[in-house]
Amino acid sequence: MTQLRSLLERIEAGSGPTLGFGSAQSARLPGMALIARCSGDVEAALAASAEAADACVIFAPGLSPDQLPEMGDRIWGAGGAPLQPDVVKAWREAGADFTVSPFASAQVDAIDLADPQMTHGARIPDDVDGHMWRILAGTPLDFLVLDRSAMTGPWTLPDLGQVADAARRAEKFLIVRVGPRPSANELLGLRQAGAVAIVAEANDHGAEGLAAIKADLMAMPRAQPASRRGARTGLESATT
């Protein structure tokens, strides 16, 4: 089992000790995992996320695996990398634990179904309909990313309803990419809606911003059965 999947499973279950990520050690799990998105100035983003992030996703299309800075014992993955056998192999050999790939043209042979050595996810397409949800749910992906990074205002109940609807339809771990820093109450709402992790832009939030988000995630109570994947969340979906 990969490190990211192990972390997500522990968070979903709401029990068990956390793993060690870089210099961040804890006696308990966060309410959701904090994944730092490292784009633009990757080295600055990695430095900003070193203390708080549970994992990092490197989103630098022009960067090859051999150009990465030293990652140490951090959990990290490749973002935007095509899900193709040779590409996945190159990132795996470089130490990547997971990929977040475009869904279109993703190849089955890029995923080792018999002996999974990496965790794989994809961004949920815009304006996804019922047919596409059935396709996504039937794929051998481990997680899906709901991108809400364009939001500039506070989270509303319809917004949370969309998260709950995605968690119910996906039948996989749901990760939400956020824009501005969510409040502690909004983070709890996301967790109750079914999210197991959030993605935040490291260079936008900086070390202090990521640390503040992580503090809110650590202060959350343990996950309850109603907030776990595949269970009813109590939130009305945006489609009902």
Tab-separated table of C-alpha atoms in Angstrom:
chain	number	residue	atom	x	y	z
A	1	MET	CA	0.000	0.000	0.000
A	2	THR	CA	1.312	3.457	-0.847
A	3	GLN	CA	1.854	6.093	1.816
A	4	LEU	CA	-0.846	8.449	0.551
A	5	ARG	CA	-3.470	5.737	0.384
A	6	SER	CA	-2.541	4.537	3.863
A	7	LEU	CA	-2.950	8.076	5.182
A	8	LEU	CA	-6.326	8.566	3.494
A	9	GLU	CA	-7.593	5.230	4.791
A	10	ARG	CA	-6.551	6.110	8.348
A	11	ILE	CA	-8.244	9.496	8.122
A	12	GLU	CA	-11.406	7.943	6.714
A	13	ALA	CA	-11.475	5.445	9.557
A	14	GLY	CA	-10.798	8.178	12.098
A	15	SER	CA	-8.374	6.025	14.053
A	16	GLY	CA	-4.769	5.017	14.331
A	17	PRO	CA	-1.602	7.100	14.641
A	18	THR	CA	-0.486	9.446	11.922
A	19	LEU	CA	2.532	8.737	9.738
A	20	GLY	CA	5.608	10.950	9.793
A	21	PHE	CA	5.800	13.457	6.949
A	22	GLY	CA	9.021	15.379	6.664
A	23	SER	CA	9.553	17.215	9.913
A	24	ALA	CA	5.866	17.190	10.816
A	25	GLN	CA	5.155	14.552	13.445
A	26	SER	CA	1.958	14.100	15.414
A	27	ALA	CA	0.397	11.715	17.888
A	28	ARG	CA	-2.917	11.843	16.065
A	29	LEU	CA	-4.337	12.230	12.596
A	30	PRO	CA	-5.576	15.503	11.119
A	31	GLY	CA	-9.285	15.692	10.307
A	32	MET	CA	-8.288	15.826	6.642
A	33	ALA	CA	-4.921	15.532	4.965
A	34	LEU	CA	-3.265	18.746	3.796
A	35	ILE	CA	-1.684	18.356	0.367
A	36	ALA	CA	0.463	21.261	-0.795
A	37	ARG	CA	0.373	22.010	-4.508
A	38	CYS	CA	3.867	23.034	-5.566
A	39	SER	CA	3.836	24.987	-8.833
A	40	GLY	CA	5.662	28.004	-10.231
A	41	ASP	CA	8.700	28.333	-7.993
A	42	VAL	CA	8.774	24.687	-6.914
A	43	GLU	CA	11.682	25.048	-4.500
A	44	ALA	CA	9.984	27.963	-2.712
A	45	ALA	CA	6.720	25.991	-2.574
A	46	LEU	CA	8.488	22.961	-1.105
A	47	ALA	CA	10.160	25.146	1.503
A	48	ALA	CA	6.829	26.780	2.430
A	49	SER	CA	5.136	23.412	2.816
A	50	ALA	CA	7.929	21.575	4.631
A	51	GLU	CA	6.497	21.872	8.140
A	52	ALA	CA	2.727	21.666	7.665
A	53	ALA	CA	1.899	19.595	4.581
A	54	ASP	CA	1.155	15.890	4.893
A	55	ALA	CA	2.026	15.436	1.209
A	56	CYS	CA	3.062	17.517	-1.789
A	57	VAL	CA	1.984	17.351	-5.401
A	58	ILE	CA	4.519	18.744	-7.884
A	59	PHE	CA	2.713	20.534	-10.696
A	60	ALA	CA	5.450	21.640	-13.074
A	61	PRO	CA	4.786	20.332	-16.607
A	62	GLY	CA	8.243	21.359	-17.830
A	63	LEU	CA	10.026	19.590	-14.980
A	64	SER	CA	11.349	16.074	-15.507
A	65	PRO	CA	11.830	13.628	-12.627
A	66	ASP	CA	15.629	13.999	-12.729
A	67	GLN	CA	15.308	17.779	-12.239
A	68	LEU	CA	13.540	17.518	-8.900
A	69	PRO	CA	15.157	18.897	-5.766
A	70	GLU	CA	15.915	16.481	-2.954
A	71	MET	CA	12.578	15.287	-1.518
A	72	GLY	CA	13.921	13.400	1.495
A	73	ASP	CA	11.277	11.297	3.223
A	74	ARG	CA	8.332	13.457	2.174
A	75	ILE	CA	5.238	11.935	0.606
A	76	TRP	CA	4.964	13.469	-2.831
A	77	GLY	CA	3.443	12.917	-6.220
A	78	ALA	CA	3.396	14.214	-9.776
A	79	GLY	CA	0.550	16.460	-10.905
A	80	GLY	CA	-0.517	16.749	-14.518
A	81	ALA	CA	1.606	13.770	-15.556
A	82	PRO	CA	-0.090	11.707	-18.298
A	83	LEU	CA	-1.246	8.332	-17.023
A	84	GLN	CA	0.933	6.361	-19.412
A	85	PRO	CA	3.211	3.414	-18.548
A	86	ASP	CA	6.544	5.061	-19.371
A	87	VAL	CA	5.632	8.327	-17.631
A	88	VAL	CA	4.399	6.595	-14.479
A	89	LYS	CA	7.483	4.381	-14.412
A	90	ALA	CA	9.811	7.392	-14.597
A	91	TRP	CA	8.082	9.178	-11.705
A	92	ARG	CA	7.873	6.013	-9.617
A	93	GLU	CA	11.612	5.422	-10.032
A	94	ALA	CA	12.191	9.025	-8.928
A	95	GLY	CA	10.334	8.302	-5.688
A	96	ALA	CA	6.801	9.557	-6.411
A	97	ASP	CA	4.115	7.926	-4.284
A	98	PHE	CA	1.152	9.037	-6.406
A	99	THR	CA	0.060	10.775	-9.600
A	100	VAL	CA	-2.766	13.171	-10.414
A	101	SER	CA	-3.314	12.775	-14.139
A	102	PRO	CA	-5.665	14.095	-16.813
A	103	PHE	CA	-8.550	11.663	-17.189
A	104	ALA	CA	-8.638	11.841	-20.983
A	105	SER	CA	-6.314	9.339	-22.687
A	106	ALA	CA	-5.350	7.707	-19.368
A	107	GLN	CA	-4.110	4.187	-20.076
A	108	VAL	CA	-5.043	1.131	-18.053
A	109	ASP	CA	-1.547	-0.331	-18.432
A	110	ALA	CA	-0.143	2.623	-16.478
A	111	ILE	CA	-1.808	1.219	-13.327
A	112	ASP	CA	-0.464	-1.974	-11.806
A	113	LEU	CA	-3.759	-3.601	-10.871
A	114	ALA	CA	-2.224	-6.785	-9.478
A	115	ASP	CA	0.450	-5.147	-7.309
A	116	PRO	CA	-0.269	-1.420	-6.839
A	117	GLN	CA	2.976	0.450	-6.284
A	118	MET	CA	1.504	3.915	-6.677
A	119	THR	CA	-1.757	5.666	-5.883
A	120	HIS	CA	-3.478	7.295	-8.858
A	121	GLY	CA	-6.059	10.054	-9.083
A	122	ALA	CA	-7.631	12.433	-11.579
A	123	ARG	CA	-9.370	15.781	-11.560
A	124	ILE	CA	-13.136	15.615	-11.925
A	125	PRO	CA	-14.019	17.174	-15.309
A	126	ASP	CA	-16.030	20.392	-15.414
A	127	ASP	CA	-19.789	20.027	-15.932
A	128	VAL	CA	-19.630	16.289	-15.269
A	129	ASP	CA	-22.963	14.571	-15.915
A	130	GLY	CA	-24.505	11.336	-14.656
A	131	HIS	CA	-22.969	9.288	-17.470
A	132	MET	CA	-19.469	10.597	-16.712
A	133	TRP	CA	-19.957	9.944	-12.990
A	134	ARG	CA	-20.665	6.305	-13.778
A	135	ILE	CA	-17.505	6.147	-15.881
A	136	LEU	CA	-15.392	7.750	-13.119
A	137	ALA	CA	-16.830	5.455	-10.456
A	138	GLY	CA	-15.987	2.392	-12.551
A	139	THR	CA	-12.318	3.241	-13.104
A	140	PRO	CA	-9.440	1.740	-11.062
A	141	LEU	CA	-8.468	5.180	-9.720
A	142	ASP	CA	-7.872	5.636	-5.994
A	143	PHE	CA	-9.092	9.208	-5.619
A	144	LEU	CA	-10.728	12.082	-7.467
A	145	VAL	CA	-10.011	15.790	-7.095
A	146	LEU	CA	-12.833	18.322	-7.042
A	147	ASP	CA	-11.291	21.645	-8.087
A	148	ARG	CA	-12.823	24.640	-6.272
A	149	SER	CA	-9.698	26.800	-6.404
A	150	ALA	CA	-11.511	29.494	-8.418
A	151	MET	CA	-13.832	30.276	-5.500
A	152	THR	CA	-13.172	33.739	-4.040
A	153	GLY	CA	-15.967	34.037	-1.482
A	154	PRO	CA	-17.159	32.039	1.501
A	155	TRP	CA	-18.397	28.474	1.133
A	156	THR	CA	-22.187	28.209	0.896
A	157	LEU	CA	-24.516	25.318	1.638
A	158	PRO	CA	-24.981	24.657	-2.117
A	159	ASP	CA	-21.171	24.504	-2.410
A	160	LEU	CA	-20.994	21.913	0.364
A	161	GLY	CA	-23.887	20.086	-1.248
A	162	GLN	CA	-21.847	19.750	-4.431
A	163	VAL	CA	-18.981	18.255	-2.428
A	164	ALA	CA	-21.358	15.807	-0.742
A	165	ASP	CA	-22.852	14.877	-4.111
A	166	ALA	CA	-19.364	14.278	-5.569
A	167	ALA	CA	-18.359	12.126	-2.590
A	168	ARG	CA	-21.506	10.022	-2.970
A	169	ARG	CA	-21.133	9.588	-6.719
A	170	ALA	CA	-17.364	9.068	-6.864
A	171	GLU	CA	-17.205	5.943	-4.676
A	172	LYS	CA	-13.516	6.831	-4.186
A	173	PHE	CA	-11.540	9.075	-1.885
A	174	LEU	CA	-12.566	12.671	-2.567
A	175	ILE	CA	-9.966	15.439	-2.388
A	176	VAL	CA	-10.993	19.101	-2.700
A	177	ARG	CA	-8.669	21.756	-4.091
A	178	VAL	CA	-9.328	25.088	-2.384
A	179	GLY	CA	-8.441	28.683	-3.223
A	180	PRO	CA	-8.463	31.161	-0.314
A	181	ARG	CA	-7.941	29.711	3.146
A	182	PRO	CA	-11.179	28.109	4.378
A	183	SER	CA	-12.294	28.867	7.908
A	184	ALA	CA	-12.148	26.127	10.541
A	185	ASN	CA	-15.926	25.782	10.262
A	186	GLU	CA	-15.761	25.489	6.477
A	187	LEU	CA	-13.056	22.827	6.765
A	188	LEU	CA	-15.244	20.850	9.143
A	189	GLY	CA	-18.123	21.195	6.693
A	190	LEU	CA	-15.941	19.829	3.893
A	191	ARG	CA	-14.944	16.866	6.019
A	192	GLN	CA	-18.555	16.178	6.975
A	193	ALA	CA	-19.501	16.390	3.294
A	194	GLY	CA	-17.129	13.529	2.534
A	195	ALA	CA	-13.721	15.051	1.693
A	196	VAL	CA	-10.678	13.275	3.125
A	197	ALA	CA	-8.060	15.813	2.018
A	198	ILE	CA	-7.661	19.334	0.695
A	199	VAL	CA	-5.127	20.713	-1.761
A	200	ALA	CA	-3.809	24.236	-1.174
A	201	GLU	CA	-1.348	26.222	-3.294
A	202	ALA	CA	1.878	26.422	-1.291
A	203	ASN	CA	3.232	29.664	-2.747
A	204	ASP	CA	-0.134	31.420	-2.348
A	205	HIS	CA	-0.634	30.488	1.308
A	206	GLY	CA	2.991	30.459	2.380
A	207	ALA	CA	4.390	28.673	5.397
A	208	GLU	CA	2.231	30.584	7.895
A	209	GLY	CA	-0.975	30.071	5.937
A	210	LEU	CA	-0.389	26.349	5.524
A	211	ALA	CA	0.489	26.041	9.213
A	212	ALA	CA	-2.783	27.773	10.133
A	213	ILE	CA	-4.781	25.401	7.921
A	214	LYS	CA	-2.983	22.401	9.429
A	215	ALA	CA	-3.723	23.645	12.944
A	216	ASP	CA	-7.437	23.796	12.110
A	217	LEU	CA	-7.300	20.293	10.632
A	218	MET	CA	-5.534	18.947	13.711
A	219	ALA	CA	-8.127	20.539	15.990
A	220	MET	CA	-11.001	18.680	14.306
A	221	PRO	CA	-12.720	15.917	16.276
A	222	ARG	CA	-12.263	12.378	15.032
A	223	ALA	CA	-14.252	11.401	11.958
A	224	GLN	CA	-17.678	9.965	12.698
A	225	PRO	CA	-19.229	7.132	10.627
A	226	ALA	CA	-21.636	9.567	8.919
A	227	SER	CA	-18.726	11.484	7.389
A	228	ARG	CA	-16.973	8.491	5.888
A	229	ARG	CA	-16.843	7.632	2.237
A	230	GLY	CA	-19.943	5.781	1.049
A	231	ALA	CA	-22.044	6.870	4.043
A	232	ARG	CA	-24.808	9.446	4.216
A	233	THR	CA	-23.468	12.881	5.119
A	234	GLY	CA	-26.691	14.582	6.140
A	235	LEU	CA	-26.098	17.327	3.576
A	236	GLU	CA	-28.516	17.671	0.698
A	237	SER	CA	-26.771	17.347	-2.643
A	238	ALA	CA	-26.928	20.155	-5.161
A	239	THR	CA	-29.026	17.979	-7.432
A	240	THR	CA	-31.842	17.274	-4.975
